[in-house]
Each structure stands twice: as structure tokens, then as C-alpha cells.
Amino acid sequence: MRAIMKKVAGPGLVMEQVKRPTQEDLGPRDVLVKVRRASICGTDVHIYKWDEWSQSRIIPPLITGHEMAGEVVAVGSAVTQVKVGDLVAAETHIPCEHCYQCKTGRMHVCKNLKILGVDTNGIFAEYAIIPETVLWRFSPEIPLDYASVMEPFGNAIHTASVTNLLGKTVLITGAGPIGLMAIQVAKVAGASTVIVSEVDPLRIEMAQENGADVVINPAEKDLVKEVYKLLGDGVDVLLEMSGNRKAFEDGLKCVTMGGEVSVLGIFGGKIDINFDALITMRGLTVYGITGRRMFETWRIADELLRTKKVDLSKVVTHVLPFNEWEKGFELMLNKQCGKVVLNLD
Ligand code: NAD
Ligand code: ZN
């Protein structure tokens, strides 16, 4: 079968023929999935570039990729939750199921967490072995192209659902694929006004297409001034989705006293902010978001897509044949896209 791999330590990925896994390769709770769609995540791009984080974490040879929609073709001897023919997406965070966090309803922050396509072979392949525990049987009404991105969609939902957004004003810093999805999630949740800050021209346009009330380019205008000009009290809630330190600092300044902040963005190291002045003395509540809540977030993602309350047609900008994966990575590297989905059918 074809698989996209990090063959050796160093930049780039290769597509190679590898042995197709069979029933014999499955552990008791493993499932063999025929991958039908796979989408490219920022993490895959980090692995492609072979940045510092990848060098410290990835052990080649490894089949990369973790966002997918597929069909169950074989199950291990102890599998009870899925059967052959089921359509499934996968939670990327593979929990141990026995640590303190797992036992107390917080599997997404499992102490012994393994990440699909990072710590174990992933899904950029025609077939993948995935533990039963992370599979989500999605509603058949959901198109495969959208089911494939349910995992990052879940990030948007998790970040936006830390607080009640009904009638609230929201600032989203960063309109990458997840920020774009968060615009729609905030709207569905009842936010009265969604302001987006974004620097990239294409993504500014996409933020507008996805329903942002106002989009501000902080490279051209002072974000803080603009927000207070629009909303005298600032915003009730900040959803940080840029991973940019300046965007976060300015975003915090835009939050009203006593407001709430939900941080998904990864800054990649220490950030230098005046914590006392920006957070403590202004009485802000800050939530750190990692992954998706298992499986509350998945249920919400499924419902919003099944009932078409959220439309991902303006987020998934490219669906390419699997063999054109290099073009997909190029689009991601140059940010000339929303989500890029690879079609393996
Ligand atoms: P992305 O990198 O595609 O999107 C980030 C966006 O922020 C880009 O469109 C970029 O142009 C914009 N941006 C950069 N500087 C900005 C600035 N100063 N002001 C406003 N916007 C700015 O990433 P994504 O895939 O949409 O993910 C969003 C963030 O969430 C990333 O930081 C990613 O690493 C992180 N992430 C975290 C988790 C988690 O579990 N915590 C999971 C997935 C992704
Ligand atoms: Zn655990």
C-alpha cells in the first residue's frame, strides 16, 4: 500500500510502498481502518519541516498523519465498539485509560498520552491500525471531506465551549483553519459579535466568508484601539488561535475586566507578558486548551455537522488525490489554503 513517511531524520517526507497491515497485525483492541480521506494538520507540516520539536519527538521510520475518515475493515479479538463497515474518524490523543486523569474524566490530558502519527504510525496510508478507544463512529450524513477534519473542528469547539457565549462579544486571534471554524462555532453558540484579527490577506477574506462580523489586520491597524472603538467595554471572551505572542498580548488587552480567555495557540516557548497587569489585576480567567474533550467534543462536532449548523465548505478549500500530497503540503507551507484533504478513494 502507499504511505507517506518520515523515512529518515531530516526535512521532507516520502511516499513509499509498504506492507499492508492485516488481521494478524492487530492487537486485541486494535482496528484496521481503510483510510478514505486524510487531512493535513499544522503538526504534519512541522514534521515535514523537521523543526526542533519534531527532532525531539519523532523516531523514523514513521507513517505520519492523524486526521482522517475511513471505514473499518477488520477488528481485533476484543473489539466491541465498532464493526466491519462502520465509518469512523479518530481522536488523535490515545489515552492510557488507567492514570489519574483518565480515571477522572480527563482523558484528553492523560499522563501517558500517545499521539497518532507522532508516537505511533499514523493515517497517511491506505490502511491504518488504530486503537478502538479513539475511534468515533460519525453520522453517515456527514460528507467524508468534513468528517476528516472533525479532529481540528473539535479543537475549535473545545476552545469556544469553555464558557457560555450566548450574547457575548468574542475576539478570535488568528484565522487559520481552526480559527475559521471557531468563527462559526461562536456564532452557533450565540455570540453577538465575532471580531477576528488576522494578518494574512487570503485568511482575512476567508474569515469574512466564514461569518466574522469584523476582521482587523493588526499589521495595518492597532488591534486594541480598533476593538475599543467598536465595543467600548472590550470583548467578553478571547479565543487565542494564532500561536503569535503579540496577537495574544494585544488580545488580552482587548478583553473586558473580568472576562474570559481560552488559549489553543501554541507559542513554541516562553512568552513575555505583564501577567499582573494584563491578567491578575484585570480579573481574567484563562483556560488552556489541549486537544478535544473525549468524547463530549466529538458528539458536539458530529451534531453540528450532521444538522449542517456549521458549514465547512469555506474551510476545506482543497480536496486532492492522495498522490498529489506534495502539492497539499506546498499549499500548507505557503498558507494558500484552509484545510487540505487528501482523497484515497
Ligand atoms: P495556523 O498556523 O494555520 O493559523 C494561525 C493563524 O494565525 C494564521 O492564519 C496566521 O496568519 C495568523 N496569525 C499569525 N500572526 C498573527 C497576528 N499577529 N495576529 C493575528 N493573526 C496572526 O494554525 P491552525 O491549524 O489554525 O491552529 C491554530 C493554533 O492552534 C496554532 O498555534 C496551532 O499550533 C495550535 N493548535 C493547538 C492545539 C492544542 O491542542 N492546543 C491543537 C491544534 C492546533
Ligand atoms: Zn491516562
XYZ file of C-alpha atoms and ligand atoms in Angstrom:
390
model
C 0.000 0.000 0.000
C 1.037 3.655 -0.407
C 2.104 5.518 2.727
C 3.571 8.951 3.406
C 6.548 8.529 5.707
C 9.333 10.225 7.548
C 11.860 7.708 6.354
C 14.994 9.205 7.907
C 15.756 12.043 10.318
C 15.769 15.242 8.247
C 13.450 17.564 6.320
C 10.754 16.262 3.947
C 8.527 13.208 3.654
C 8.315 10.449 1.055
C 5.513 8.338 -0.373
C 6.526 4.692 -0.417
C 5.063 1.246 -0.903
C 4.881 -0.535 2.457
C 3.332 -3.802 3.582
C -0.411 -3.512 4.049
C -1.374 -4.438 7.631
C -3.682 -7.430 8.022
C -5.801 -9.039 10.725
C -2.662 -10.776 12.040
C -1.083 -7.412 12.838
C -3.959 -6.342 15.104
C -3.729 -6.390 18.891
C -6.912 -7.440 20.733
C -8.275 -3.884 20.872
C -6.919 -2.662 17.534
C -8.969 -1.864 14.469
C -7.877 -1.944 10.831
C -9.251 1.071 9.008
C -9.300 1.672 5.264
C -8.434 5.357 5.125
C -10.711 7.216 2.700
C -9.841 10.823 3.493
C -6.821 12.237 5.306
C -6.284 15.899 6.059
C -3.043 17.775 6.592
C -2.543 19.396 10.004
C -0.027 22.027 11.071
C 1.682 19.260 13.064
C 2.304 17.319 9.844
C 3.914 20.443 8.421
C 6.180 20.693 11.491
C 7.190 17.060 10.922
C 7.718 17.749 7.222
C 9.967 20.728 8.035
C 11.761 18.686 10.716
C 11.704 21.544 13.228
C 13.175 21.386 16.724
C 10.023 19.853 18.196
C 9.908 17.090 15.525
C 13.577 16.298 16.031
C 12.988 15.804 19.744
C 9.831 13.727 19.311
C 9.691 11.761 16.049
C 11.532 8.476 15.668
C 11.802 7.480 11.966
C 10.729 5.466 10.122
C 7.184 6.661 10.844
C 3.977 6.893 8.836
C 2.723 10.398 9.627
C -0.781 11.940 9.605
C -3.608 11.772 12.112
C -6.745 13.484 10.768
C -8.874 11.037 8.856
C -12.187 9.495 7.889
C -12.296 5.844 6.962
C -14.053 2.522 7.066
C -13.498 -0.373 9.447
C -12.267 -3.443 7.532
C -11.127 -5.757 10.376
C -11.243 -5.774 14.169
C -9.098 -7.298 16.927
C -10.430 -10.167 19.043
C -11.592 -7.963 21.962
C -13.104 -5.062 19.998
C -16.738 -4.369 20.906
C -17.404 -0.737 19.971
C -17.054 -0.847 16.177
C -17.684 -3.411 13.464
C -16.620 -4.010 9.869
C -18.244 -1.428 7.581
C -18.546 1.350 10.201
C -17.458 4.828 9.118
C -15.014 6.240 11.643
C -12.910 9.292 12.420
C -10.162 9.211 15.012
C -9.311 11.140 18.126
C -5.586 11.734 17.905
C -4.847 11.539 21.602
C -4.514 7.895 22.570
C -5.154 7.721 26.335
C -3.826 5.016 28.656
C -7.267 4.671 30.292
C -5.813 3.986 33.756
C -3.983 7.108 35.015
C -5.487 9.682 37.442
C -6.697 11.898 34.572
C -8.163 9.050 32.536
C -9.983 7.698 35.557
C -11.474 11.092 36.396
C -12.997 12.091 33.077
C -9.990 13.997 31.701
C -8.613 11.549 29.161
C -7.543 14.420 26.869
C -4.797 15.240 29.373
C -3.783 11.629 30.010
C -0.395 11.393 31.680
C 0.733 8.642 29.321
C -0.730 10.160 26.190
C 0.418 8.850 22.816
C -0.319 10.813 19.680
C -1.397 9.079 16.492
C 1.016 9.753 13.627
C 3.547 11.225 16.077
C 4.283 8.485 18.608
C 2.664 5.665 16.604
C 2.278 5.043 12.877
C -0.387 7.391 11.536
C -3.002 7.505 8.840
C -1.295 8.887 5.722
C -1.639 5.408 4.252
C -4.254 3.321 2.516
C -4.779 1.273 5.684
C -4.063 2.146 9.313
C -4.150 0.317 12.628
C -5.980 2.463 15.191
C -6.922 1.542 18.783
C -10.646 1.068 19.264
C -10.647 3.505 22.166
C -10.050 6.578 19.962
C -12.456 5.777 17.130
C -15.573 7.882 16.661
C -18.398 6.480 14.546
C -19.584 9.598 12.751
C -23.090 10.105 11.405
C -23.344 8.864 7.817
C -24.945 12.176 6.743
C -21.578 13.892 7.251
C -19.602 14.108 3.983
C -16.238 12.312 4.217
C -14.341 15.527 3.389
C -15.754 17.119 6.539
C -15.561 14.009 8.716
C -11.839 14.024 8.001
C -11.462 17.408 9.725
C -13.615 16.620 12.763
C -10.486 16.496 14.902
C -9.360 20.126 14.328
C -13.032 21.130 14.281
C -13.115 19.630 17.783
C -10.259 21.959 18.774
C -12.381 24.916 17.731
C -15.351 23.559 19.684
C -13.302 22.755 22.783
C -11.734 26.238 22.826
C -15.050 28.000 22.290
C -17.035 25.916 24.748
C -15.178 26.756 27.970
C -17.821 29.374 28.658
C -21.349 30.297 27.622
C -21.072 32.539 24.550
C -24.754 33.495 24.388
C -24.952 37.226 23.775
C -21.222 37.612 24.328
C -18.707 39.554 22.275
C -15.784 37.446 21.099
C -12.338 38.159 19.670
C -10.595 35.374 17.777
C -6.875 35.998 17.230
C -5.722 34.038 14.164
C -7.949 32.777 11.352
C -6.073 29.641 10.404
C -8.272 26.604 9.730
C -9.150 26.280 13.425
C -9.832 29.988 13.907
C -12.076 29.910 10.841
C -14.060 27.023 12.268
C -14.252 28.814 15.619
C -15.986 31.788 13.975
C -18.880 29.562 13.004
C -18.869 27.747 16.351
C -19.030 31.060 18.262
C -21.930 32.197 16.077
C -23.846 28.951 16.593
C -23.215 29.268 20.343
C -24.962 32.654 20.291
C -22.080 35.137 20.300
C -23.453 38.580 19.452
C -20.297 39.852 17.757
C -17.282 37.952 16.476
C -14.200 40.047 15.765
C -11.227 38.344 14.122
C -7.632 39.512 13.958
C -5.561 38.090 11.117
C -2.557 39.255 9.110
C -2.718 37.034 6.020
C -4.765 38.515 3.107
C -6.277 35.185 1.987
C -7.256 34.252 5.528
C -8.757 37.710 6.114
C -11.007 37.019 3.149
C -11.821 33.540 4.465
C -12.676 34.933 7.908
C -15.229 37.190 6.251
C -16.638 34.271 4.243
C -16.997 32.245 7.438
C -19.121 34.912 9.099
C -16.802 37.199 11.075
C -18.575 40.483 11.851
C -15.349 42.460 11.729
C -11.859 41.455 10.616
C -8.919 43.565 11.741
C -5.416 43.285 10.315
C -3.078 44.149 13.210
C -0.244 44.747 10.740
C -2.219 47.703 9.401
C -4.270 48.894 12.370
C -3.867 48.973 16.147
C -5.970 45.999 17.236
C -6.593 47.246 20.781
C -7.703 50.710 19.645
C -9.946 49.274 16.949
C -11.637 46.831 19.330
C -12.365 49.538 21.935
C -13.607 51.818 19.162
C -16.119 49.121 18.185
C -17.002 47.918 21.681
C -16.435 50.469 24.425
C -16.083 47.725 27.049
C -13.793 45.460 25.040
C -14.702 41.837 24.335
C -16.142 39.352 26.823
C -14.131 36.429 25.525
C -10.815 35.953 23.723
C -10.175 32.775 21.743
C -6.437 32.690 21.022
C -5.815 30.668 17.849
C -2.750 32.260 16.284
C 0.129 30.988 18.394
C 1.550 34.503 17.939
C 2.850 36.195 21.096
C 1.982 39.740 20.067
C -1.502 38.662 18.989
C -2.022 37.108 22.427
C -0.728 40.121 24.344
C -2.876 42.531 22.357
C -5.783 40.093 22.540
C -5.564 40.123 26.357
C -5.713 43.927 26.332
C -8.930 43.717 24.331
C -10.695 41.589 26.971
C -13.058 43.390 29.321
C -12.249 43.369 33.059
C -13.424 40.043 34.484
C -13.597 38.482 31.024
C -12.524 35.048 29.856
C -9.650 33.805 27.716
C -9.325 30.427 26.048
C -5.895 29.611 24.623
C -5.418 26.981 21.923
C -2.487 28.608 20.102
C 0.964 27.154 20.684
C 3.635 29.830 21.142
C 6.510 27.382 20.969
C 8.255 28.544 24.119
C 8.222 31.182 26.863
C 6.178 34.323 26.378
C 6.922 37.628 27.985
C 3.754 39.372 29.168
C 2.929 41.502 32.171
C 0.828 38.852 33.929
C -0.077 41.130 36.878
C -1.328 43.989 34.756
C -2.939 42.014 31.960
C -4.469 39.054 33.770
C -4.433 39.138 37.577
C -5.379 42.751 38.221
C -7.963 42.691 35.471
C -9.585 39.587 36.937
C -9.381 37.491 33.795
C -9.969 33.755 33.754
C -7.614 31.893 31.431
C -8.220 28.369 30.143
C -5.510 26.293 28.472
C -6.888 24.027 25.790
C -5.262 20.831 24.687
C -6.935 18.509 22.237
C -10.599 17.683 22.457
C -12.713 16.522 25.376
C -13.303 12.821 24.920
C -15.857 12.450 23.792
C -18.154 15.377 24.565
C -16.448 17.484 21.891
C -16.864 14.733 19.306
C -20.565 14.469 19.996
C -20.977 18.241 19.521
C -18.867 18.162 16.332
C -20.999 15.336 14.973
C -24.282 17.110 15.766
C -23.190 20.441 14.288
C -22.080 18.769 11.045
C -24.959 16.289 10.830
C -27.537 19.069 11.168
C -25.497 21.449 8.980
C -25.415 24.105 11.708
C -21.794 24.544 10.703
C -20.783 24.559 7.048
C -17.175 23.580 6.443
C -17.285 24.227 2.689
C -15.485 27.545 3.200
C -12.851 25.948 5.455
C -11.971 22.853 3.412
C -10.532 24.647 0.393
C -8.751 21.753 -1.336
C -9.522 18.065 -1.853
C -6.627 16.408 -3.715
C -5.928 12.835 -4.847
C -3.600 11.037 -2.401
C -0.782 11.008 -4.984
C -0.834 14.823 -5.051
C 0.094 15.031 -1.365
C 3.192 17.120 -2.128
C 1.005 19.827 -3.636
C -1.080 19.697 -0.443
C 1.978 20.249 1.727
C 3.095 23.092 -0.515
C -0.281 24.805 -0.073
C 0.018 24.384 3.694
C 3.607 25.642 3.782
C 2.607 28.768 1.855
C -0.713 29.221 3.737
C -2.555 29.318 0.410
C -5.419 27.281 1.807
C -7.832 26.467 4.586
C -7.890 22.728 5.245
C -6.349 20.433 2.636
C -7.946 16.994 2.404
C -6.378 14.036 0.569
C -8.790 11.645 -1.136
C -7.715 7.983 -1.052
C -10.862 6.506 -2.713
P -2.376 28.205 11.610
O -0.947 28.407 11.895
O -2.804 27.775 10.269
O -3.184 29.532 11.972
C -2.675 30.597 12.678
C -3.171 31.874 12.019
O -2.758 32.970 12.820
C -2.587 32.071 10.608
O -3.627 32.259 9.661
C -1.713 33.311 10.769
O -1.682 34.123 9.615
C -2.408 34.017 11.949
N -1.531 34.987 12.618
C -0.180 34.991 12.716
N 0.245 36.090 13.368
C -0.857 36.786 13.722
C -1.076 38.008 14.420
N -0.077 38.728 14.919
N -2.352 38.409 14.601
C -3.381 37.695 14.111
N -3.240 36.539 13.428
C -2.000 36.089 13.240
O -2.871 27.183 12.709
P -4.214 26.329 12.973
O -4.034 24.978 12.412
O -5.452 27.085 12.625
O -4.063 26.218 14.560
C -4.199 27.375 15.361
C -3.238 27.339 16.540
O -3.608 26.285 17.437
C -1.771 27.070 16.188
O -0.943 27.835 17.046
C -1.612 25.589 16.485
O -0.274 25.251 16.803
C -2.496 25.441 17.683
N -3.041 24.104 17.953
C -3.128 23.745 19.256
C -3.704 22.552 19.597
C -3.849 22.203 21.042
O -4.225 21.078 21.351
N -3.585 23.138 21.938
C -4.185 21.689 18.613
C -4.101 22.094 17.279
C -3.534 23.313 16.963
Zn -4.157 8.145 31.114
